[in-house]
PDB file of C-alpha atoms and ligand atoms in Angstrom:
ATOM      1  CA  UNK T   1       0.000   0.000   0.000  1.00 56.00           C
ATOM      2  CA  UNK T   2       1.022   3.361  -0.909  1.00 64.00           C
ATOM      3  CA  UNK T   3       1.138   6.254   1.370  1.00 71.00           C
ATOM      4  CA  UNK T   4      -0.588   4.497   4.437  1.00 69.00           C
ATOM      5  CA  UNK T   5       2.434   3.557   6.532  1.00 67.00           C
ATOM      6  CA  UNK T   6       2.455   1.450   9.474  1.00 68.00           C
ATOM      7  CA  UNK T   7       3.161   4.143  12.670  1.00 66.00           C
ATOM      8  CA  UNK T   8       4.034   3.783  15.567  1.00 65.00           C
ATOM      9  CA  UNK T   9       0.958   4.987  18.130  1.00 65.00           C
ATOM     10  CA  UNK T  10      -0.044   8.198  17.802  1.00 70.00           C
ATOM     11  CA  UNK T  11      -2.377  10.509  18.841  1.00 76.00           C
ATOM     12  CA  UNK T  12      -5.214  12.020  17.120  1.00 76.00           C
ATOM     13  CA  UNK T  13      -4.200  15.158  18.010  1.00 80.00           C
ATOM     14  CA  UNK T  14      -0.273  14.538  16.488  1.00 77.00           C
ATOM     15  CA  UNK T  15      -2.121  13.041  13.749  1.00 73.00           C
ATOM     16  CA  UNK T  16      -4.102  15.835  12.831  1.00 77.00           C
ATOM     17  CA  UNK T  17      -1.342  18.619  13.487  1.00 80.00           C
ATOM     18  CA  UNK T  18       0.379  16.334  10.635  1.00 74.00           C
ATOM     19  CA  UNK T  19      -2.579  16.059   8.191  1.00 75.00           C
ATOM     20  CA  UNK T  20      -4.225  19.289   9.011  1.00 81.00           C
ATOM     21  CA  UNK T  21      -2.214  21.680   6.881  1.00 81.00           C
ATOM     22  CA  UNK T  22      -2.979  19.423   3.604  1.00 78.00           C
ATOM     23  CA  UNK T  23      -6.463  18.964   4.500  1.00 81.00           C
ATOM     24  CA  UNK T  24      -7.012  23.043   4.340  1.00 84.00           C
ATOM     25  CA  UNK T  25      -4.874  23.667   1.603  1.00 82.00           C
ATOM     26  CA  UNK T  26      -6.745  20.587  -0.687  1.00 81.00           C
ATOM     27  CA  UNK T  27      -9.838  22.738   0.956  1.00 84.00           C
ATOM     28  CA  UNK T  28      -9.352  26.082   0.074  1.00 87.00           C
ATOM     29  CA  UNK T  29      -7.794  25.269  -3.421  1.00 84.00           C
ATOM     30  CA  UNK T  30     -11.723  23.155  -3.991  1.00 87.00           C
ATOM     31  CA  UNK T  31     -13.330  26.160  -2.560  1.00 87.00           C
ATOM     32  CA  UNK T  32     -11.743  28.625  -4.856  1.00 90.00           C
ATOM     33  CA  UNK T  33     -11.214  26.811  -7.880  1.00 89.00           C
ATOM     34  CA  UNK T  34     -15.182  25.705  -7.914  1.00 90.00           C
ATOM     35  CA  UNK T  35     -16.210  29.614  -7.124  1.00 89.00           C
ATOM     36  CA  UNK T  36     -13.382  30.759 -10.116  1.00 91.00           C
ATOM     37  CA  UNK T  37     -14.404  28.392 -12.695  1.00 90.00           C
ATOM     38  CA  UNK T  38     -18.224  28.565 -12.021  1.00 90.00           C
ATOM     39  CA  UNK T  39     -17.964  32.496 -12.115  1.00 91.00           C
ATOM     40  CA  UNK T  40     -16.247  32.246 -15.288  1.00 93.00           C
ATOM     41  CA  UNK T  41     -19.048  30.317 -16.812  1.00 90.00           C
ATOM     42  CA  UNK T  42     -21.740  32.395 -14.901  1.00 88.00           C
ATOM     43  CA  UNK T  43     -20.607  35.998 -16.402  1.00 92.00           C
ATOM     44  CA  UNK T  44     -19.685  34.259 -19.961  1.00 92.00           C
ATOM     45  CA  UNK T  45     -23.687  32.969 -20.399  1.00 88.00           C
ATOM     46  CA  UNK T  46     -25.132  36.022 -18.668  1.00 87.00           C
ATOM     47  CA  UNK T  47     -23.452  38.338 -21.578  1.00 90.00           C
ATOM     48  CA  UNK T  48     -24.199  35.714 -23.951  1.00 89.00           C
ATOM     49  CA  UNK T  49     -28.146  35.436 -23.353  1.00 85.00           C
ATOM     50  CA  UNK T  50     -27.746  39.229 -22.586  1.00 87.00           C
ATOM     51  CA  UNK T  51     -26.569  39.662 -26.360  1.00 86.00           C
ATOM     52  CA  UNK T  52     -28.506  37.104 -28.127  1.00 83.00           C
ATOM     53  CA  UNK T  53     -25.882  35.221 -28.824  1.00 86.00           C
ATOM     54  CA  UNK T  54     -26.418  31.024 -29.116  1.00 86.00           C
ATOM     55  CA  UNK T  55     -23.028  29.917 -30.134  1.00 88.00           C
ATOM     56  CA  UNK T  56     -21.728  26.502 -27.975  1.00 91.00           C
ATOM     57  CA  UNK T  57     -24.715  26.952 -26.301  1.00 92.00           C
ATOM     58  CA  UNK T  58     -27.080  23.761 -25.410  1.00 93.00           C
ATOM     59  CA  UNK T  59     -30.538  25.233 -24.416  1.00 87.00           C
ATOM     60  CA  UNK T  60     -32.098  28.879 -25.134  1.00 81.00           C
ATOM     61  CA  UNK T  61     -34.576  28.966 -22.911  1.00 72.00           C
ATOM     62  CA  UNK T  62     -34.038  30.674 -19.208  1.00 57.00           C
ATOM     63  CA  UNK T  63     -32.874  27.261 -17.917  1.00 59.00           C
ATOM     64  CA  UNK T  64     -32.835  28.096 -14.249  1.00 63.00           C
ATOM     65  CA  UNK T  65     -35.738  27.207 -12.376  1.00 70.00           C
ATOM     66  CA  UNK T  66     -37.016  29.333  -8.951  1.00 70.00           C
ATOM     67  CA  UNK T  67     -34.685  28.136  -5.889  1.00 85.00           C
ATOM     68  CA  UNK T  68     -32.263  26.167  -8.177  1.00 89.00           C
ATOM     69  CA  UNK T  69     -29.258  28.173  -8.155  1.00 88.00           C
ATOM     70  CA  UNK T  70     -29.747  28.571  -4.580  1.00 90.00           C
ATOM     71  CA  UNK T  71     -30.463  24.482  -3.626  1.00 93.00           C
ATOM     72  CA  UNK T  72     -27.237  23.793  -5.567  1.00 93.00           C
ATOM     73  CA  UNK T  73     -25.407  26.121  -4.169  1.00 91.00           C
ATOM     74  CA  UNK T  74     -25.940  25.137  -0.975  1.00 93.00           C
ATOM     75  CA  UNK T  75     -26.027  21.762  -1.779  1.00 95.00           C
ATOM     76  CA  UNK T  76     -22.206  22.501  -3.288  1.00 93.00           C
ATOM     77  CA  UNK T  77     -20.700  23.749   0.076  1.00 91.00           C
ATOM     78  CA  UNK T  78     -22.252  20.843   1.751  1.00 94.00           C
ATOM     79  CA  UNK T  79     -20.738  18.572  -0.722  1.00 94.00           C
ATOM     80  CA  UNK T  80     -16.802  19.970  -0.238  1.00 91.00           C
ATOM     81  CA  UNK T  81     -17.221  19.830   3.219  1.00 91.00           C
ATOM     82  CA  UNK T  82     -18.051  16.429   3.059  1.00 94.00           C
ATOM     83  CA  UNK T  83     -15.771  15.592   0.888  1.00 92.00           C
ATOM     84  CA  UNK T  84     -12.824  16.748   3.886  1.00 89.00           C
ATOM     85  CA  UNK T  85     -14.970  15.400   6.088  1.00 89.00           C
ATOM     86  CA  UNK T  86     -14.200  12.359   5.036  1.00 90.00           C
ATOM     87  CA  UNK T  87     -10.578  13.036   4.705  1.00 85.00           C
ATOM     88  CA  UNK T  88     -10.642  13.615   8.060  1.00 84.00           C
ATOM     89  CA  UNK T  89     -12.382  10.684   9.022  1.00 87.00           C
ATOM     90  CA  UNK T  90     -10.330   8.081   7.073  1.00 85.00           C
ATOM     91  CA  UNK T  91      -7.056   9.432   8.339  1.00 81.00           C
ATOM     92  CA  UNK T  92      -8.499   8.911  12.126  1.00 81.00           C
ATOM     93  CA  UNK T  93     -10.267   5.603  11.081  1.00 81.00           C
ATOM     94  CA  UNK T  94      -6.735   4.242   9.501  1.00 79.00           C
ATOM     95  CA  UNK T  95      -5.329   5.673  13.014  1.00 76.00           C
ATOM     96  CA  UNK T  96      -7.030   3.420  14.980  1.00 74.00           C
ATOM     97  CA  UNK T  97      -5.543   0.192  12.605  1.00 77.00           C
ATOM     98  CA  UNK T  98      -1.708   2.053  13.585  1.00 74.00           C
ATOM     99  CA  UNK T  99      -1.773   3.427  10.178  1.00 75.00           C
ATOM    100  CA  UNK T 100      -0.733   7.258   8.577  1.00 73.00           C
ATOM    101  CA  UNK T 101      -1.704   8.664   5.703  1.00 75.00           C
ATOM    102  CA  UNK T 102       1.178  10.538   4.832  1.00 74.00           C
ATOM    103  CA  UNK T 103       3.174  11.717   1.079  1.00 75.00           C
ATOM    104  CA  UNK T 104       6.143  12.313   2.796  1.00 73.00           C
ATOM    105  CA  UNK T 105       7.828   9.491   1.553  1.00 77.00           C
ATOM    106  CA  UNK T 106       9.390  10.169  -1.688  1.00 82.00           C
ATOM    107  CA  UNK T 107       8.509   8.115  -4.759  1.00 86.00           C
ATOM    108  CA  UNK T 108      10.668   7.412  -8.190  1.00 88.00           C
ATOM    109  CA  UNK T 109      10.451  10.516 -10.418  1.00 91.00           C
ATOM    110  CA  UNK T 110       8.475   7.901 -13.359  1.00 92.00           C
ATOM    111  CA  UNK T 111       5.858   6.983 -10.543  1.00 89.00           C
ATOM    112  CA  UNK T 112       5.229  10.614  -9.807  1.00 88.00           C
ATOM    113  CA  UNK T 113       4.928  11.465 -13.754  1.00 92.00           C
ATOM    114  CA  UNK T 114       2.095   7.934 -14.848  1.00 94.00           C
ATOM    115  CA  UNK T 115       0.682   9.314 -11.459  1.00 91.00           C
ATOM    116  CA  UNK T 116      -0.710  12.127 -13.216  1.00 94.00           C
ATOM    117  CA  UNK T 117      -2.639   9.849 -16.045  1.00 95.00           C
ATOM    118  CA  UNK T 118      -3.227   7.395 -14.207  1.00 96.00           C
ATOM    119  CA  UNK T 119      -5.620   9.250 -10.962  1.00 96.00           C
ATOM    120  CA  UNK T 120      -7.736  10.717 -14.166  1.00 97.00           C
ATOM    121  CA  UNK T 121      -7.702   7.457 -15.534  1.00 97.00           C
ATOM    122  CA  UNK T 122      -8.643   5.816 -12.191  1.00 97.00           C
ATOM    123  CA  UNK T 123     -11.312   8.289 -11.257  1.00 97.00           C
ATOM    124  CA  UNK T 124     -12.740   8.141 -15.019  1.00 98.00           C
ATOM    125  CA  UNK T 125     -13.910   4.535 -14.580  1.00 98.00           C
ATOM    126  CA  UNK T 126     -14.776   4.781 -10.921  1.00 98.00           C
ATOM    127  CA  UNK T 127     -17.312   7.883 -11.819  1.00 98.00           C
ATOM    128  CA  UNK T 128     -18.308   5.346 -14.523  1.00 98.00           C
ATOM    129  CA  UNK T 129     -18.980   2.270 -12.835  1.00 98.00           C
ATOM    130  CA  UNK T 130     -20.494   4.193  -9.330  1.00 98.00           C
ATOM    131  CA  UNK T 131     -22.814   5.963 -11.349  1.00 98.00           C
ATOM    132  CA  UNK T 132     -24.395   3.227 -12.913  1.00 98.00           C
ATOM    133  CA  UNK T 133     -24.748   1.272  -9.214  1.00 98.00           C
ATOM    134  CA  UNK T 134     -26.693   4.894  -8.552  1.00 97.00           C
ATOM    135  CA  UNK T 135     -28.852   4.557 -11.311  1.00 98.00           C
ATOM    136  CA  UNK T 136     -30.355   0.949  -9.982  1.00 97.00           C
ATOM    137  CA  UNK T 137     -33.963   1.417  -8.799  1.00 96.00           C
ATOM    138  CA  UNK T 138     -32.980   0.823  -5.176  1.00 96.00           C
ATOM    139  CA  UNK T 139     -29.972   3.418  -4.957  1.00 97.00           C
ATOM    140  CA  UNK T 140     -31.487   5.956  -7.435  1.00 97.00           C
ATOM    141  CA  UNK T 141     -33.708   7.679  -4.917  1.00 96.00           C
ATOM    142  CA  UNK T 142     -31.654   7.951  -1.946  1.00 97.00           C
ATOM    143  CA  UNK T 143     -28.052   8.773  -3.308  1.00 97.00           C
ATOM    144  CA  UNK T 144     -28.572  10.161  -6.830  1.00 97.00           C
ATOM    145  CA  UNK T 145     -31.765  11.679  -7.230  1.00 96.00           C
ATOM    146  CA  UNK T 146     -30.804  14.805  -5.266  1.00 96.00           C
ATOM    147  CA  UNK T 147     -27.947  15.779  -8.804  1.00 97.00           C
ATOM    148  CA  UNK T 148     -30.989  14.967 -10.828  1.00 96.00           C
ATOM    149  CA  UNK T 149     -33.366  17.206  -9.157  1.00 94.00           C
ATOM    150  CA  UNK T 150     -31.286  19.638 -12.110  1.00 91.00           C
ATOM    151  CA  UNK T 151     -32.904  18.588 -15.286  1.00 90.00           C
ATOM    152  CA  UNK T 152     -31.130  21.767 -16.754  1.00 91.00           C
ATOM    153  CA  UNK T 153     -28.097  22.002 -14.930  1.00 93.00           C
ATOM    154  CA  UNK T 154     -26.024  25.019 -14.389  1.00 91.00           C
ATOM    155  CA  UNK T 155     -22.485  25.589 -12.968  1.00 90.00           C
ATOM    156  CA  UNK T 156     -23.282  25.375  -9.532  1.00 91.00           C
ATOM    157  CA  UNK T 157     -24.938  21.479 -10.233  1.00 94.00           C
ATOM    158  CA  UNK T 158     -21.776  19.845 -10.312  1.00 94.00           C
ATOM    159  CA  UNK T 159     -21.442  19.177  -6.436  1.00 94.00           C
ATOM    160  CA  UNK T 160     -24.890  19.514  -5.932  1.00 96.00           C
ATOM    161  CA  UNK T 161     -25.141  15.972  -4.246  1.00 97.00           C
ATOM    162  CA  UNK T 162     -26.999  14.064  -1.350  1.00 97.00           C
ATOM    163  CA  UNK T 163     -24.974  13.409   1.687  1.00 96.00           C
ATOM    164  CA  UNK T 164     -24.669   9.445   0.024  1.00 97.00           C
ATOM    165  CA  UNK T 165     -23.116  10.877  -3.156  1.00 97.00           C
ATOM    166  CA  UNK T 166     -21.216  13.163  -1.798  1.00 96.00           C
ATOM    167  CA  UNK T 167     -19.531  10.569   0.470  1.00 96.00           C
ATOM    168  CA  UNK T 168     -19.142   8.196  -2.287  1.00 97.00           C
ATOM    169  CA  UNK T 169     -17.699  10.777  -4.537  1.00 96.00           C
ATOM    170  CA  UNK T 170     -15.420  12.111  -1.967  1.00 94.00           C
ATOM    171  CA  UNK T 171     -13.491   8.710  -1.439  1.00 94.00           C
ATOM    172  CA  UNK T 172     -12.432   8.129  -4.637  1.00 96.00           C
ATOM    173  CA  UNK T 173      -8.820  10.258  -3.746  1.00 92.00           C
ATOM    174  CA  UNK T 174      -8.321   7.717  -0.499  1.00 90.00           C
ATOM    175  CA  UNK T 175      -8.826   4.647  -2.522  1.00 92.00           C
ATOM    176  CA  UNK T 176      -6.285   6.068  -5.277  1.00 93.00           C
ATOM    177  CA  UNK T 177      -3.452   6.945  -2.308  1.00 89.00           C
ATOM    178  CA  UNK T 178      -4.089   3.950  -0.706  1.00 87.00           C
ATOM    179  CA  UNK T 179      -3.634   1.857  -4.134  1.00 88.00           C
ATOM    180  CA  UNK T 180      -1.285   3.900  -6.089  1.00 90.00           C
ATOM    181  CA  UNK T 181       1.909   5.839  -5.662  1.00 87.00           C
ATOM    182  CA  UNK T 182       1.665   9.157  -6.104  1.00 89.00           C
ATOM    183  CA  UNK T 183       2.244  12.525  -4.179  1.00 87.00           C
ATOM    184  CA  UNK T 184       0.552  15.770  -2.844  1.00 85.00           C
ATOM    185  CA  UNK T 185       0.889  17.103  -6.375  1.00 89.00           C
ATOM    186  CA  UNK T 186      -0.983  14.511  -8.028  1.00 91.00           C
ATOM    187  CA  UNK T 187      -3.806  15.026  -5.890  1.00 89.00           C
ATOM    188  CA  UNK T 188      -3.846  19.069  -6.855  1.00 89.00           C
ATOM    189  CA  UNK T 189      -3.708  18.776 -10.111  1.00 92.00           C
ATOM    190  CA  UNK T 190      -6.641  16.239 -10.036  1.00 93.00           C
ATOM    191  CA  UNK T 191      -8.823  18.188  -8.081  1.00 92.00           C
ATOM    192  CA  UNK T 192      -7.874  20.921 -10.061  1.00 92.00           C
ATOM    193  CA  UNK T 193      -8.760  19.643 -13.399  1.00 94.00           C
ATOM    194  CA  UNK T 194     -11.889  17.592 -12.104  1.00 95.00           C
ATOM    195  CA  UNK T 195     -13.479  20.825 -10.623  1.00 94.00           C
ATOM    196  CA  UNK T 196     -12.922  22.618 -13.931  1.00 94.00           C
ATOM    197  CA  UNK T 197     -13.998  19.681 -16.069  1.00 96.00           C
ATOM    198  CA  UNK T 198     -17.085  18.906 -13.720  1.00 96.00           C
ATOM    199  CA  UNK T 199     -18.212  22.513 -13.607  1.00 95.00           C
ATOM    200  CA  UNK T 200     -17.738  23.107 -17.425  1.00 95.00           C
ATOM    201  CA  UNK T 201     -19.774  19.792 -18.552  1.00 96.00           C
ATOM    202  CA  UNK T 202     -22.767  21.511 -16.349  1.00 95.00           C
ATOM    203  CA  UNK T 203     -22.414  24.577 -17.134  1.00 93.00           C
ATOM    204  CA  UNK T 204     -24.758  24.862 -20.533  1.00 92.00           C
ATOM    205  CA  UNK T 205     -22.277  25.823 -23.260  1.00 94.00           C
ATOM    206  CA  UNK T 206     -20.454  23.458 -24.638  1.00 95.00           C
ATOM    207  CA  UNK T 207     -16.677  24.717 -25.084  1.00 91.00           C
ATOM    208  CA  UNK T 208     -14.965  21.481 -25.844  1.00 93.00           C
ATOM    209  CA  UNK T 209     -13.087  21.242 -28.993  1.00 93.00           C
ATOM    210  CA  UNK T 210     -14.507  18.402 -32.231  1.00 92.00           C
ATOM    211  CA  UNK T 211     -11.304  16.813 -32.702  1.00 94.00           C
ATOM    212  CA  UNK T 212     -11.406  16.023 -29.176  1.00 95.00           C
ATOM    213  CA  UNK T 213     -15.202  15.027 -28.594  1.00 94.00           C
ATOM    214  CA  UNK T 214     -16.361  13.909 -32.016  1.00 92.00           C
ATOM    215  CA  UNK T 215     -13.258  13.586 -34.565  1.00 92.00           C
ATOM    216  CA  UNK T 216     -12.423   9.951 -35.737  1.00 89.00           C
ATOM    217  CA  UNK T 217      -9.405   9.136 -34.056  1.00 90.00           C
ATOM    218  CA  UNK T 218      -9.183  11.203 -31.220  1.00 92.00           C
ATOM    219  CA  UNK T 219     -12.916  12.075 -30.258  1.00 93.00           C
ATOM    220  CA  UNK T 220     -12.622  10.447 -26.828  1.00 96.00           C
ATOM    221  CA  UNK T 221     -13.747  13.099 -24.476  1.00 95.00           C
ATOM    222  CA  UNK T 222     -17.281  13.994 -23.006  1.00 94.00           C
ATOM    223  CA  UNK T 223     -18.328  17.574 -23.263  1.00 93.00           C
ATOM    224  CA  UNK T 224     -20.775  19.481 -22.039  1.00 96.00           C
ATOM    225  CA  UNK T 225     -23.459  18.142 -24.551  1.00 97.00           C
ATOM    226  CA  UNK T 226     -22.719  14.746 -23.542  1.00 97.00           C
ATOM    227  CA  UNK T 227     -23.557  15.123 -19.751  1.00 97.00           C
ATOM    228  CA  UNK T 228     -26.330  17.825 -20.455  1.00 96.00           C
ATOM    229  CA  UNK T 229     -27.956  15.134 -22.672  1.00 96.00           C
ATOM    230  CA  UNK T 230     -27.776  12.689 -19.164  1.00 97.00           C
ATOM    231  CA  UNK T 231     -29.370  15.335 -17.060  1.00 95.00           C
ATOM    232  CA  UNK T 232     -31.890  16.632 -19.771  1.00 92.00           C
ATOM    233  CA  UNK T 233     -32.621  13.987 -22.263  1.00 94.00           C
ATOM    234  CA  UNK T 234     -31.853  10.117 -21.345  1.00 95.00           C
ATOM    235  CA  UNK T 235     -30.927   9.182 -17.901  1.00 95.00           C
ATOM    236  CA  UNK T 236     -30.473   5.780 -18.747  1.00 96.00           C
ATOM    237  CA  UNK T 237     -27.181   6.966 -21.328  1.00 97.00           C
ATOM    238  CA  UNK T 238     -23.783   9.447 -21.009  1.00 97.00           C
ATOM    239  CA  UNK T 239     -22.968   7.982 -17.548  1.00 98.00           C
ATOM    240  CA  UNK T 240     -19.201   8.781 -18.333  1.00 97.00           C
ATOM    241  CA  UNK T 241     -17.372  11.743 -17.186  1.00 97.00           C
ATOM    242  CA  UNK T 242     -14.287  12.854 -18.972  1.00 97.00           C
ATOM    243  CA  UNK T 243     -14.422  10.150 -21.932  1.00 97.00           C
ATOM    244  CA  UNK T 244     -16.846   8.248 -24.084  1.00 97.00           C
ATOM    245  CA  UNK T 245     -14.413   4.618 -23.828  1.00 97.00           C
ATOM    246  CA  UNK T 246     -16.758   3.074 -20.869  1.00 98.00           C
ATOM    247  CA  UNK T 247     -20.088   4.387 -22.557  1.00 97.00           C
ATOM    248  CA  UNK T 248     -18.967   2.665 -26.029  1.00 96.00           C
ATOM    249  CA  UNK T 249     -17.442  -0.233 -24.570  1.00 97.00           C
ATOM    250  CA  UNK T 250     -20.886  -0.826 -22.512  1.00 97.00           C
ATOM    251  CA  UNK T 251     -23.160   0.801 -25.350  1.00 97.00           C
ATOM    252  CA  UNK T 252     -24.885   2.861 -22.986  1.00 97.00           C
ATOM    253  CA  UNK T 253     -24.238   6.422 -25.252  1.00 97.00           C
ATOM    254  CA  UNK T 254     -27.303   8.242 -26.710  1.00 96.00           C
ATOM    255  CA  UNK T 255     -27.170   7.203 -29.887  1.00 95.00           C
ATOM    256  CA  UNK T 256     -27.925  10.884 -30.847  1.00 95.00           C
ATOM    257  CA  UNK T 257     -25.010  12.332 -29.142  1.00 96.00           C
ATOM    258  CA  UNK T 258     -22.987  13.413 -32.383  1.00 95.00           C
ATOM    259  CA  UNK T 259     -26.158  14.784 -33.855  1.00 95.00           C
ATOM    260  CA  UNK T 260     -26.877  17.494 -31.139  1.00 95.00           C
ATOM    261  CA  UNK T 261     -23.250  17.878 -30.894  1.00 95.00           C
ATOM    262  CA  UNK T 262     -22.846  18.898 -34.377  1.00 94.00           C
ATOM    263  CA  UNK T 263     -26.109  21.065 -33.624  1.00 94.00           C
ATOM    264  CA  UNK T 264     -24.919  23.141 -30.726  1.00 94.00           C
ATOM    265  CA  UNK T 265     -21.559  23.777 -32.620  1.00 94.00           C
ATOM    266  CA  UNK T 266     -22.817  24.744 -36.198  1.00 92.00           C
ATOM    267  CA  UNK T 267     -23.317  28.714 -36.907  1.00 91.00           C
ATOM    268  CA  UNK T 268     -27.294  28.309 -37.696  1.00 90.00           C
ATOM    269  CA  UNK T 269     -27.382  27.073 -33.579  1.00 92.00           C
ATOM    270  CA  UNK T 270     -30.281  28.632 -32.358  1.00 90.00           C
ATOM    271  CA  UNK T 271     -30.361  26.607 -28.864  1.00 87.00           C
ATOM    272  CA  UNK T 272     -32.905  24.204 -29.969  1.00 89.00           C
ATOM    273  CA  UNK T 273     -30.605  21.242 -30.210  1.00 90.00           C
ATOM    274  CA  UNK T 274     -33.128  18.785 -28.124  1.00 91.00           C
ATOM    275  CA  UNK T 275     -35.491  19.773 -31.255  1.00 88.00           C
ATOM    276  CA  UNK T 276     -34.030  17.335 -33.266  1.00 88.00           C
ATOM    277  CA  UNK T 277     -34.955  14.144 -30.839  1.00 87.00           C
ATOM    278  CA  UNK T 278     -38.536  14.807 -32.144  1.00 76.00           C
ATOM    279  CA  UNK T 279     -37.827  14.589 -35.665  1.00 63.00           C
ATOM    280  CA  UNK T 280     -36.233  10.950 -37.084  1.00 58.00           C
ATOM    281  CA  UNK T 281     -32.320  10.752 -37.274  1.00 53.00           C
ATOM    282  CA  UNK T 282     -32.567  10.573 -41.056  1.00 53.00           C
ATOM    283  CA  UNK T 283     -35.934  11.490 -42.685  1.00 48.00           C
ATOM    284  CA  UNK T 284     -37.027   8.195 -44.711  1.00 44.00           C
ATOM    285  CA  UNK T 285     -36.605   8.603 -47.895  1.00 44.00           C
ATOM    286  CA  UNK T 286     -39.656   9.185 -49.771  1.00 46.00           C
ATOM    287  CA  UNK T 287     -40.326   6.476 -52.561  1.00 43.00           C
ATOM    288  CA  UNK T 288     -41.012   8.894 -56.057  1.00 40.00           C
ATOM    289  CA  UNK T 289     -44.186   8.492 -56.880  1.00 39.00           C
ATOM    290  CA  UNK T 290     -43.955   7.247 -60.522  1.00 40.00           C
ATOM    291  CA  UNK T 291     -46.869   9.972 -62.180  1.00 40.00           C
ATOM    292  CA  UNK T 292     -48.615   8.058 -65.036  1.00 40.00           C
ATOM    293  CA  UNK T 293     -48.872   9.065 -67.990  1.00 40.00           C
ATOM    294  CA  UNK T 294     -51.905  10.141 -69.345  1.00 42.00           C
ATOM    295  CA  UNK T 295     -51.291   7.230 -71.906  1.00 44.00           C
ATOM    296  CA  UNK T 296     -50.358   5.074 -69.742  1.00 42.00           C
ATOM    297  CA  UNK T 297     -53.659   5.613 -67.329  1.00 40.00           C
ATOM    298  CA  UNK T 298     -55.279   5.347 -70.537  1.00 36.00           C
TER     299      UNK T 298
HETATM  300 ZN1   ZN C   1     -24.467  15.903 -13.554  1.00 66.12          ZN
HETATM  301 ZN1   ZN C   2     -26.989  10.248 -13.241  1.00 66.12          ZN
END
């Protein structure tokens, strides 16, 4: 096991004067990076539904209902709490079994560098498989219902989780120390760019770039579109977070994913993407009536 070492007893107290410090940086960096990259969003779509304009963007219509903004907001700070909540509690928990979670050790410089890959890699099919097991009947209502409440999310619907989901979500870092080598760093720059990627895929406009999200060879990545579509459109598809391999592999993508991708991107956008579920992917074509001759119908 990485970064749990066996320790000689210790107290609480010594442990948390020795885990404190990382605990409130990792909390403040959440804090501020969630507030930066949501604001960022926020003022960009106010100016753009301010000037009419529909570019990248996935709905037109005033998307946010009464009290939504303000349940996911509060629902957000709840969730980053719990998520160091339960960094707290798994250091003093692992404690108890003589253990310390600790990066003080230092690892081989190629361990450090695949560390980087490998905790997005990790956490993309982890978000994968857990949010399937939260879409069974049973587990639906009490864990993930809360993020669905937001059929049209918004920036501040990315942490907007029950207490269940939050906890769940907020383990995955633990399970990666515990498993993998890695270091403080690793864990920044993952919370880093999983705040900005989770905030941008609810934020309404779709930003991502084709060759990443829909061009042959390396159109791996889910956009904004693609987890809209999850909230908005099919809740039983787009379960994948930063890329379409689990989706494909398990054919659970919305078969119309490209199609309103293309939409939302094109210059004749008009934010009427979901528009096009109602009509057929491909209008049938019509068989030509063969018009008879008049000497023919004789
Ligand atoms: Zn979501
Ligand atoms: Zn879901």
């Amino acid at each position: 096991m990485f970064n749990l070492l066996r320790y000689r007893p210790m107290p609480v107290g010594a442990m948390l004067h020795h885990n404190l410090p990382h605990i409130r940086d990792m909390a403040i960096g959440e804090f501020l990076s969630y507030l930066i990259f949501g604001l960022l969003f926020f003022v960009v779509l106010a100016w753009m539904r301010h000037a009419g304009v529909f570019r990248f963007r996935i709905r037109s219509e005033n998307r946010d209902k009464a009290g939504q903004i303000g349940r996911e907001a509060a629902n957000s700070a709840r969730s980053i709490l719990i998520f160091n909540g339960v960094q707290i509690a798994t250091r003093i928990a692992a404690l108890a079994f003589g253990f310390i979670m600790t990066f003080e050790t230092p690892i081989p410089l190629w361990q450090a560098i695949i560390s980087f890959p490998l905790v997005m890699i990790g956490h993309d099919a982890y978000f994968y498989w857990l949010h399937r097991f939260m879409h069974l009947p049973a587990v639906f209502k009490p864990v993930h219902r809360e993020h669905h409440k937001s059929a049209a999310p918004t920036v501040f619907t990315a942490y907007s989780l029950s207490l269940g989901e939050a906890f769940l979500q907020g383990i995955y870092p633990i399970l990666f120390v515990t498993v993998f080598p890695c270091n403080f760093w690793t864990l920044i720059f993952f919370q880093f760019v999983e705040i900005a990627h989770n905030v941008a895929i609810h934020s309404g406009l779709d930003v991502f770039p084709r060759p990443l999200v829909v061009g042959r060879r390396f159109g791996w990545l889910c956009g904004a579109v693609y987890h809209d579509m999850h909230h908005g459109v099919s809740i039983r598809h787009n379960y994948g977070l930063y890329s379409r391999f689990w989706d494909r592999l398990m054919k659970t993508e919305h078969p119309d994913f490209v199609r309103i991708y293309e939409y939302v991107h094109s210059r004749g956008n008009d934010g009427r993407a979901y528009g096009l579920l109602a009509a057929p992917a491909k209008p049938a074509p019509m068989r030509a009536e063969r018009v008879l001759e008049p000497a023919e119908a004789g």
